[in-house]
Amino acid sequence: MVADPDTPLRADARRNRDQIIAAAKQVFLDQGPDVPMEVIARRAGVGVGTLYRRFPDRESLILAVSRRNFEEVVTEARAAAAEEPTAWAAIVRLLQRSRGLKLSVQLAVLSPLARAILRDDETTQEFRAEIMLILDELVRGAQAEGSMRRDVGAGDVAVLCSLLLMDLPLEDLSDLVLDRALAVMIDGLRATSQSPLPGRPITGEDLRIR
Amino acid sequence: MVADPDTPLRADARRNRDQIIAAAKQVFLDQGPDVPMEVIARRAGVGVGTLYRRFPDRESLILAVSRRNFEEVVTEARAAAAEEPTAWAAIVRLLQRSRGLKLSVQLAVLSPLARAILRDDETTQEFRAEIMLILDELVRGAQAEGSMRRDVGAGDVAVLCSLLLMDLPLEDLSDLVLDRALAVMIDGLRATSQSPLPGRPITGEDLRIR
Amino acid sequence: MVADPDTPLRADARRNRDQIIAAAKQVFLDQGPDVPMEVIARRAGVGVGTLYRRFPDRESLILAVSRRNFEEVVTEARAAAAEEPTAWAAIVRLLQRSRGLKLSVQLAVLSPLARAILRDDETTQEFRAEIMLILDELVRGAQAEGSMRRDVGAGDVAVLCSLLLMDLPLEDLSDLVLDRALAVMIDGLRATSQSPLPGRPITGEDLRIR
Amino acid sequence: MVADPDTPLRADARRNRDQIIAAAKQVFLDQGPDVPMEVIARRAGVGVGTLYRRFPDRESLILAVSRRNFEEVVTEARAAAAEEPTAWAAIVRLLQRSRGLKLSVQLAVLSPLARAILRDDETTQEFRAEIMLILDELVRGAQAEGSMRRDVGAGDVAVLCSLLLMDLPLEDLSDLVLDRALAVMIDGLRATSQSPLPGRPITGEDLRIR
DNA sequence: TATGAATGAGTCTTCATTCAT
DNA sequence: AATGAATGAAGACTCATTCAT
């Protein structure tokens, strides 16, 4: 018998659930989205049975991990928008922090399965929309401030963000290397940049997972 | 039992071998490096047995696909260096064309297995070294020309290249979106860019697969 | 993922494990060590998955079957030594009973794979050493009693024993035929035998699996 | 198109056939009756295609190897009967030489497939009958000479012979060990042996492969 | 409720046999 | 006629998911 989804879980059950999501996140990052369920269960310190009680199949686990991750992106974006003195600073901060959000993007990018799941999940789409909304506002702000070139849209920034999430197999150097790539991108985004970009600004809507 | 690698293949066998590599490339791009061998065989129009006769295991198939791909990168890099009037133009062309070279990078990036295989393959390492050599010369040239900022190395450019190879799930828009990201990066690489990059220039050696 | 070998198995799991070993013994005797794992699993009344959970590969199953069998040989040898009035009688009994121990020997003799496995297994080597120890004592005893010829060693007796384990394709007659061969051997082992044996007595050590 | 079986093969074809049989014999001895056909073909220095032209399937190859081997046994038995001064000496010689005839017996003993093939092959049965005929005469002769115990039959001797063909995994020692086991058996077969054998003498007919 | 045992479908890989060169 | 390439059926093994304890 499965609990009514609306009934809040008992405290220990919730803790259990959280452990599993955290473990799955770790393991997905380490070994990709194809790890055996048993490995995830072990990492969470539970049996497979328990895992399956919480998440009836792999799909729903991926979904849970991903939603949580998106939630964090939203939080981060809100904080950046609220706390930074200028929109440009908020964008730079978002680009810098995005590496911590790696997982969701990786899941969407690497695993056709995960992609399909996320595409069809309304909650995820709402998170995405929310993020793009914030970003859009920031981009306009930064352009108004005169710090950001006018031929980019929120979508362009989101794409650069996503690119930085690629998992380069460089071990120690990975952070430095990506920091530098980011710095190049930021310079390229500045209002002083010269060559016009091809096409038209990319919007958040353009990036809806398909 | 596989034929002595030094004996030239019979005409039909060679044709088959090429078809298999081409099919594998397609299928790896479409579905990642974990596709059933059967799928690859079918796509190549042969039975699994034939596939296994040519490539005794998945590993050696990945290797073959990857080597061929690296070879193409080397060719492309040489051509860019030889044909473009300036080093800067050659680099821009390389960055623009890199998308066609997606597969090797994806394999190295996405699949721990593939990564390990490539890491241990001498031929691949030689291709890599060759590419980095050309790129290094181009970067120095572009810096001497005054078109490229002086605080980047060949490794930095290679990283930007790799980032552009990410397989964004955008379908039609994918090309435009990446063209724009590339344009941002190119602007960021120009000699006129302002903020100094963190750390030190990344060299080709820094990027050896580990 | 297999349970920690030190954790005692759940009751049902242990029962299952025993069934599998018993089934494997039967099937190995009937059809040799190359039978499909599926056949063994079916005979044990379980699915292949269960078989593989208990024995991660064919090797470890062979090992388990073989160890259990050796254990029985040791037990039998001890009982013979303890219960028979004379050492000669104990040896005769061992030779007579050895047919029941057929499997271990057959595995070692018939299958290069099995042979290699047993050779490298310490537990098996200990069983073997124990058996040879008992046999050595019996042989000396029987020689002291004046019933056994003095130019044979424990190894010689063990070899005769092994020879009797050959699986002659005779069906009904098999037992009689081997009983008679055994009786011939026993007569040949008596102290009254005439022609000296070639070489030197074979020891247990001489027969270590190589 | 396959040659009429009655037409004698052309000289090179015959040589070919002989090479294959010789190679198969070697490989069967080394690796058992389950070796890949390709391995046999390679050892014979031909392609699989050629092998299959001569022997339409594994069955007929096993048969050919086995027949040739039986032929040699017959020859050897005839020679022993003709050349030795006494029947007892001929039997001893046969027992001593039997190790060279190992293969046929091993095939019959080790491989259920081979067993079935030989059982159904008339030629093989004729060879067997011929051998048993010679042996029977020798046994009667040796008993008449007073050298062999009277309670054994040709079948008993054949069984002892077969037992000696077991392939003990002892490497260097193997010959000595079996020579000694044989000597014990010979002593057990002498007219002076004491304890009566169980049952009745085993005849050649008793040993027909079933 | 938590656990981990059992199941079997799915994939990899080998090899007997057939067929094109 | 000889060769070795191609094929697919068969067996090994893994792992998602279900179920007994």
Short mmCIF file of N, CA and C in Angstrom, two decimals, chain B residues 55-151:
data_model
loop_
_atom_site.label_atom_id
_atom_site.label_comp_id
_atom_site.label_asym_id
_atom_site.label_seq_id
_atom_site.Cartn_x
_atom_site.Cartn_y
_atom_site.Cartn_z
N PHE B 55 35.78 -6.23 -35.22
CA PHE B 55 36.11 -5.52 -33.99
C PHE B 55 35.80 -6.45 -32.82
N PRO B 56 36.82 -7.03 -32.28
CA PRO B 56 36.58 -8.14 -31.34
C PRO B 56 35.76 -7.75 -30.12
N ASP B 57 35.68 -6.48 -29.81
CA ASP B 57 34.77 -6.08 -28.74
C ASP B 57 34.39 -4.61 -28.90
N ARG B 58 33.51 -4.17 -28.07
CA ARG B 58 33.02 -2.80 -28.17
C ARG B 58 34.18 -1.82 -28.10
N GLU B 59 35.11 -2.15 -27.24
CA GLU B 59 36.27 -1.29 -27.05
C GLU B 59 36.97 -0.99 -28.36
N SER B 60 37.24 -2.02 -29.12
CA SER B 60 38.04 -1.77 -30.31
C SER B 60 37.22 -1.04 -31.37
N LEU B 61 35.92 -1.18 -31.29
CA LEU B 61 35.10 -0.42 -32.22
C LEU B 61 35.13 1.07 -31.87
N ILE B 62 34.96 1.34 -30.60
CA ILE B 62 35.04 2.73 -30.14
C ILE B 62 36.38 3.33 -30.56
N LEU B 63 37.39 2.55 -30.39
CA LEU B 63 38.73 3.02 -30.72
C LEU B 63 38.81 3.37 -32.20
N ALA B 64 38.32 2.47 -33.03
CA ALA B 64 38.41 2.69 -34.46
C ALA B 64 37.64 3.94 -34.87
N VAL B 65 36.43 4.07 -34.35
CA VAL B 65 35.62 5.24 -34.68
C VAL B 65 36.35 6.50 -34.25
N SER B 66 36.89 6.41 -33.08
CA SER B 66 37.49 7.59 -32.51
C SER B 66 38.76 8.00 -33.25
N ARG B 67 39.55 7.02 -33.59
CA ARG B 67 40.76 7.34 -34.34
C ARG B 67 40.42 8.00 -35.66
N ARG B 68 39.47 7.41 -36.34
CA ARG B 68 39.13 8.00 -37.62
C ARG B 68 38.69 9.45 -37.43
N ASN B 69 37.94 9.69 -36.39
CA ASN B 69 37.46 11.03 -36.14
C ASN B 69 38.59 12.00 -35.83
N PHE B 70 39.51 11.54 -35.02
CA PHE B 70 40.65 12.39 -34.70
C PHE B 70 41.43 12.72 -35.96
N GLU B 71 41.54 11.71 -36.79
CA GLU B 71 42.25 11.91 -38.04
C GLU B 71 41.64 13.08 -38.81
N GLU B 72 40.30 13.10 -38.81
CA GLU B 72 39.63 14.17 -39.52
C GLU B 72 39.91 15.53 -38.89
N VAL B 73 39.98 15.53 -37.57
CA VAL B 73 40.28 16.80 -36.90
C VAL B 73 41.66 17.29 -37.34
N VAL B 74 42.62 16.37 -37.35
CA VAL B 74 43.97 16.75 -37.74
C VAL B 74 43.94 17.33 -39.16
N THR B 75 43.28 16.63 -40.03
CA THR B 75 43.20 17.10 -41.42
C THR B 75 42.62 18.50 -41.49
N GLU B 76 41.53 18.65 -40.80
CA GLU B 76 40.86 19.95 -40.79
C GLU B 76 41.78 21.04 -40.24
N ALA B 77 42.50 20.71 -39.17
CA ALA B 77 43.36 21.71 -38.55
C ALA B 77 44.48 22.10 -39.52
N ARG B 78 45.04 21.09 -40.18
CA ARG B 78 46.10 21.37 -41.14
C ARG B 78 45.58 22.26 -42.26
N ALA B 79 44.43 21.91 -42.75
CA ALA B 79 43.86 22.68 -43.85
C ALA B 79 43.63 24.12 -43.42
N ALA B 80 43.07 24.29 -42.23
CA ALA B 80 42.81 25.65 -41.76
C ALA B 80 44.11 26.44 -41.68
N ALA B 81 45.13 25.80 -41.11
CA ALA B 81 46.41 26.50 -40.96
C ALA B 81 46.99 26.86 -42.33
N ALA B 82 46.83 25.95 -43.28
CA ALA B 82 47.46 26.16 -44.59
C ALA B 82 46.69 27.18 -45.42
N GLU B 83 45.36 27.16 -45.33
CA GLU B 83 44.58 27.91 -46.30
C GLU B 83 44.17 29.31 -45.87
N GLU B 84 44.09 29.52 -44.57
CA GLU B 84 43.60 30.83 -44.14
C GLU B 84 44.73 31.87 -44.20
N PRO B 85 44.39 33.09 -44.52
CA PRO B 85 45.42 34.12 -44.68
C PRO B 85 46.09 34.50 -43.35
N THR B 86 45.34 34.46 -42.27
CA THR B 86 45.93 34.83 -40.97
C THR B 86 45.70 33.70 -39.97
N ALA B 87 46.52 33.69 -38.94
CA ALA B 87 46.35 32.68 -37.88
C ALA B 87 45.00 32.88 -37.20
N TRP B 88 44.64 34.10 -36.98
CA TRP B 88 43.34 34.38 -36.34
C TRP B 88 42.20 33.78 -37.18
N ALA B 89 42.27 33.98 -38.46
CA ALA B 89 41.22 33.43 -39.32
C ALA B 89 41.19 31.92 -39.24
N ALA B 90 42.38 31.33 -39.16
CA ALA B 90 42.44 29.87 -39.07
C ALA B 90 41.78 29.38 -37.77
N ILE B 91 42.05 30.11 -36.71
CA ILE B 91 41.44 29.71 -35.42
C ILE B 91 39.93 29.85 -35.47
N VAL B 92 39.48 30.96 -36.00
CA VAL B 92 38.04 31.16 -36.10
C VAL B 92 37.42 30.03 -36.92
N ARG B 93 38.08 29.72 -38.01
CA ARG B 93 37.55 28.62 -38.84
C ARG B 93 37.52 27.31 -38.07
N LEU B 94 38.58 27.05 -37.34
CA LEU B 94 38.60 25.81 -36.55
C LEU B 94 37.46 25.77 -35.55
N LEU B 95 37.28 26.89 -34.88
CA LEU B 95 36.20 26.93 -33.90
C LEU B 95 34.86 26.73 -34.60
N GLN B 96 34.73 27.33 -35.78
CA GLN B 96 33.46 27.18 -36.50
C GLN B 96 33.21 25.76 -36.97
N ARG B 97 34.26 25.14 -37.44
CA ARG B 97 34.09 23.80 -38.01
C ARG B 97 34.05 22.71 -36.94
N SER B 98 34.45 23.07 -35.75
CA SER B 98 34.65 22.00 -34.76
C SER B 98 33.39 21.19 -34.54
N ARG B 99 32.25 21.81 -34.82
CA ARG B 99 31.04 21.05 -34.53
C ARG B 99 30.97 19.74 -35.32
N GLY B 100 31.55 19.78 -36.48
CA GLY B 100 31.55 18.55 -37.28
C GLY B 100 32.39 17.45 -36.66
N LEU B 101 33.19 17.83 -35.70
CA LEU B 101 34.11 16.84 -35.13
C LEU B 101 33.60 16.30 -33.81
N LYS B 102 32.37 16.63 -33.58
CA LYS B 102 31.75 16.35 -32.30
C LYS B 102 32.05 14.99 -31.68
N LEU B 103 32.03 13.98 -32.52
CA LEU B 103 31.96 12.65 -31.93
C LEU B 103 33.12 12.30 -31.01
N SER B 104 34.32 12.48 -31.48
CA SER B 104 35.46 12.08 -30.65
C SER B 104 35.35 12.68 -29.27
N VAL B 105 35.10 13.97 -29.29
CA VAL B 105 35.06 14.66 -28.01
C VAL B 105 33.94 14.09 -27.17
N GLN B 106 32.80 13.92 -27.79
CA GLN B 106 31.69 13.37 -27.01
C GLN B 106 32.02 12.03 -26.41
N LEU B 107 32.65 11.22 -27.20
CA LEU B 107 32.98 9.91 -26.65
C LEU B 107 33.88 10.07 -25.44
N ALA B 108 34.89 10.91 -25.60
CA ALA B 108 35.82 11.07 -24.50
C ALA B 108 35.14 11.66 -23.28
N VAL B 109 34.17 12.52 -23.55
CA VAL B 109 33.56 13.23 -22.44
C VAL B 109 32.46 12.41 -21.79
N LEU B 110 31.71 11.72 -22.59
CA LEU B 110 30.51 11.09 -22.05
C LEU B 110 30.75 9.74 -21.42
N SER B 111 31.64 8.99 -21.99
CA SER B 111 31.70 7.60 -21.55
C SER B 111 33.02 7.31 -20.86
N PRO B 112 32.93 6.98 -19.58
CA PRO B 112 34.15 6.64 -18.83
C PRO B 112 34.91 5.52 -19.53
N LEU B 113 34.16 4.57 -20.07
CA LEU B 113 34.81 3.48 -20.79
C LEU B 113 35.60 4.03 -21.97
N ALA B 114 34.92 4.80 -22.81
CA ALA B 114 35.58 5.34 -23.99
C ALA B 114 36.79 6.17 -23.57
N ARG B 115 36.61 6.92 -22.51
CA ARG B 115 37.70 7.76 -22.03
C ARG B 115 38.92 6.91 -21.73
N ALA B 116 38.70 5.86 -20.98
CA ALA B 116 39.83 5.00 -20.61
C ALA B 116 40.49 4.41 -21.85
N ILE B 117 39.66 4.01 -22.79
CA ILE B 117 40.22 3.41 -24.00
C ILE B 117 41.11 4.42 -24.72
N LEU B 118 40.58 5.60 -24.91
CA LEU B 118 41.34 6.60 -25.66
C LEU B 118 42.61 7.00 -24.90
N ARG B 119 42.48 7.08 -23.59
CA ARG B 119 43.63 7.48 -22.81
C ARG B 119 44.80 6.53 -23.05
N ASP B 120 44.48 5.27 -23.20
CA ASP B 120 45.54 4.27 -23.32
C ASP B 120 45.95 3.99 -24.76
N ASP B 121 45.38 4.71 -25.69
CA ASP B 121 45.69 4.41 -27.09
C ASP B 121 46.73 5.38 -27.64
N GLU B 122 47.84 4.82 -28.04
CA GLU B 122 48.94 5.66 -28.46
C GLU B 122 48.59 6.48 -29.71
N THR B 123 47.98 5.82 -30.66
CA THR B 123 47.62 6.52 -31.89
C THR B 123 46.78 7.76 -31.58
N THR B 124 45.81 7.57 -30.74
CA THR B 124 44.97 8.71 -30.37
C THR B 124 45.81 9.82 -29.75
N GLN B 125 46.70 9.43 -28.88
CA GLN B 125 47.54 10.45 -28.23
C GLN B 125 48.38 11.21 -29.25
N GLU B 126 48.82 10.49 -30.26
CA GLU B 126 49.61 11.17 -31.28
C GLU B 126 48.76 12.18 -32.05
N PHE B 127 47.55 11.78 -32.39
CA PHE B 127 46.65 12.71 -33.07
C PHE B 127 46.46 13.96 -32.20
N ARG B 128 46.19 13.71 -30.95
CA ARG B 128 45.94 14.82 -30.04
C ARG B 128 47.14 15.78 -30.01
N ALA B 129 48.31 15.17 -29.90
CA ALA B 129 49.52 15.98 -29.83
C ALA B 129 49.67 16.81 -31.11
N GLU B 130 49.41 16.17 -32.22
CA GLU B 130 49.52 16.85 -33.52
C GLU B 130 48.57 18.04 -33.59
N ILE B 131 47.35 17.79 -33.16
CA ILE B 131 46.37 18.87 -33.17
C ILE B 131 46.82 20.03 -32.29
N MET B 132 47.26 19.69 -31.11
CA MET B 132 47.65 20.75 -30.19
C MET B 132 48.86 21.52 -30.72
N LEU B 133 49.72 20.82 -31.43
CA LEU B 133 50.89 21.48 -32.01
C LEU B 133 50.44 22.55 -33.00
N ILE B 134 49.55 22.15 -33.89
CA ILE B 134 49.05 23.09 -34.89
C ILE B 134 48.37 24.27 -34.20
N LEU B 135 47.54 23.93 -33.24
CA LEU B 135 46.77 24.98 -32.57
C LEU B 135 47.71 25.94 -31.85
N ASP B 136 48.73 25.37 -31.24
CA ASP B 136 49.67 26.20 -30.49
C ASP B 136 50.32 27.21 -31.43
N GLU B 137 50.70 26.74 -32.58
CA GLU B 137 51.34 27.63 -33.55
C GLU B 137 50.36 28.74 -33.98
N LEU B 138 49.13 28.31 -34.21
CA LEU B 138 48.13 29.29 -34.63
C LEU B 138 47.91 30.35 -33.56
N VAL B 139 47.83 29.89 -32.31
CA VAL B 139 47.58 30.84 -31.23
C VAL B 139 48.72 31.85 -31.14
N ARG B 140 49.95 31.35 -31.15
CA ARG B 140 51.09 32.27 -31.14
C ARG B 140 51.03 33.23 -32.32
N GLY B 141 50.71 32.67 -33.49
CA GLY B 141 50.62 33.51 -34.69
C GLY B 141 49.59 34.61 -34.51
N ALA B 142 48.40 34.23 -34.03
CA ALA B 142 47.33 35.21 -33.89
C ALA B 142 47.70 36.26 -32.85
N GLN B 143 48.43 35.83 -31.84
CA GLN B 143 48.86 36.81 -30.84
C GLN B 143 49.90 37.76 -31.45
N ALA B 144 50.79 37.20 -32.26
CA ALA B 144 51.79 38.03 -32.92
C ALA B 144 51.12 39.03 -33.88
N GLU B 145 50.08 38.55 -34.52
CA GLU B 145 49.33 39.43 -35.43
C GLU B 145 48.61 40.54 -34.67
N GLY B 146 48.50 40.35 -33.37
CA GLY B 146 47.77 41.35 -32.58
C GLY B 146 46.27 41.14 -32.57
N SER B 147 45.80 40.00 -33.07
CA SER B 147 44.35 39.80 -33.06
C SER B 147 43.87 39.06 -31.81
N MET B 148 44.73 38.27 -31.21
CA MET B 148 44.27 37.46 -30.07
C MET B 148 44.89 37.95 -28.77
N ARG B 149 44.08 37.92 -27.72
CA ARG B 149 44.58 38.32 -26.41
C ARG B 149 45.76 37.43 -26.04
N ARG B 150 46.68 37.97 -25.28
CA ARG B 150 47.94 37.27 -25.04
C ARG B 150 47.88 36.35 -23.82
N ASP B 151 46.79 36.44 -23.05
CA ASP B 151 46.77 35.60 -21.85
C ASP B 151 46.03 34.27 -22.05
#
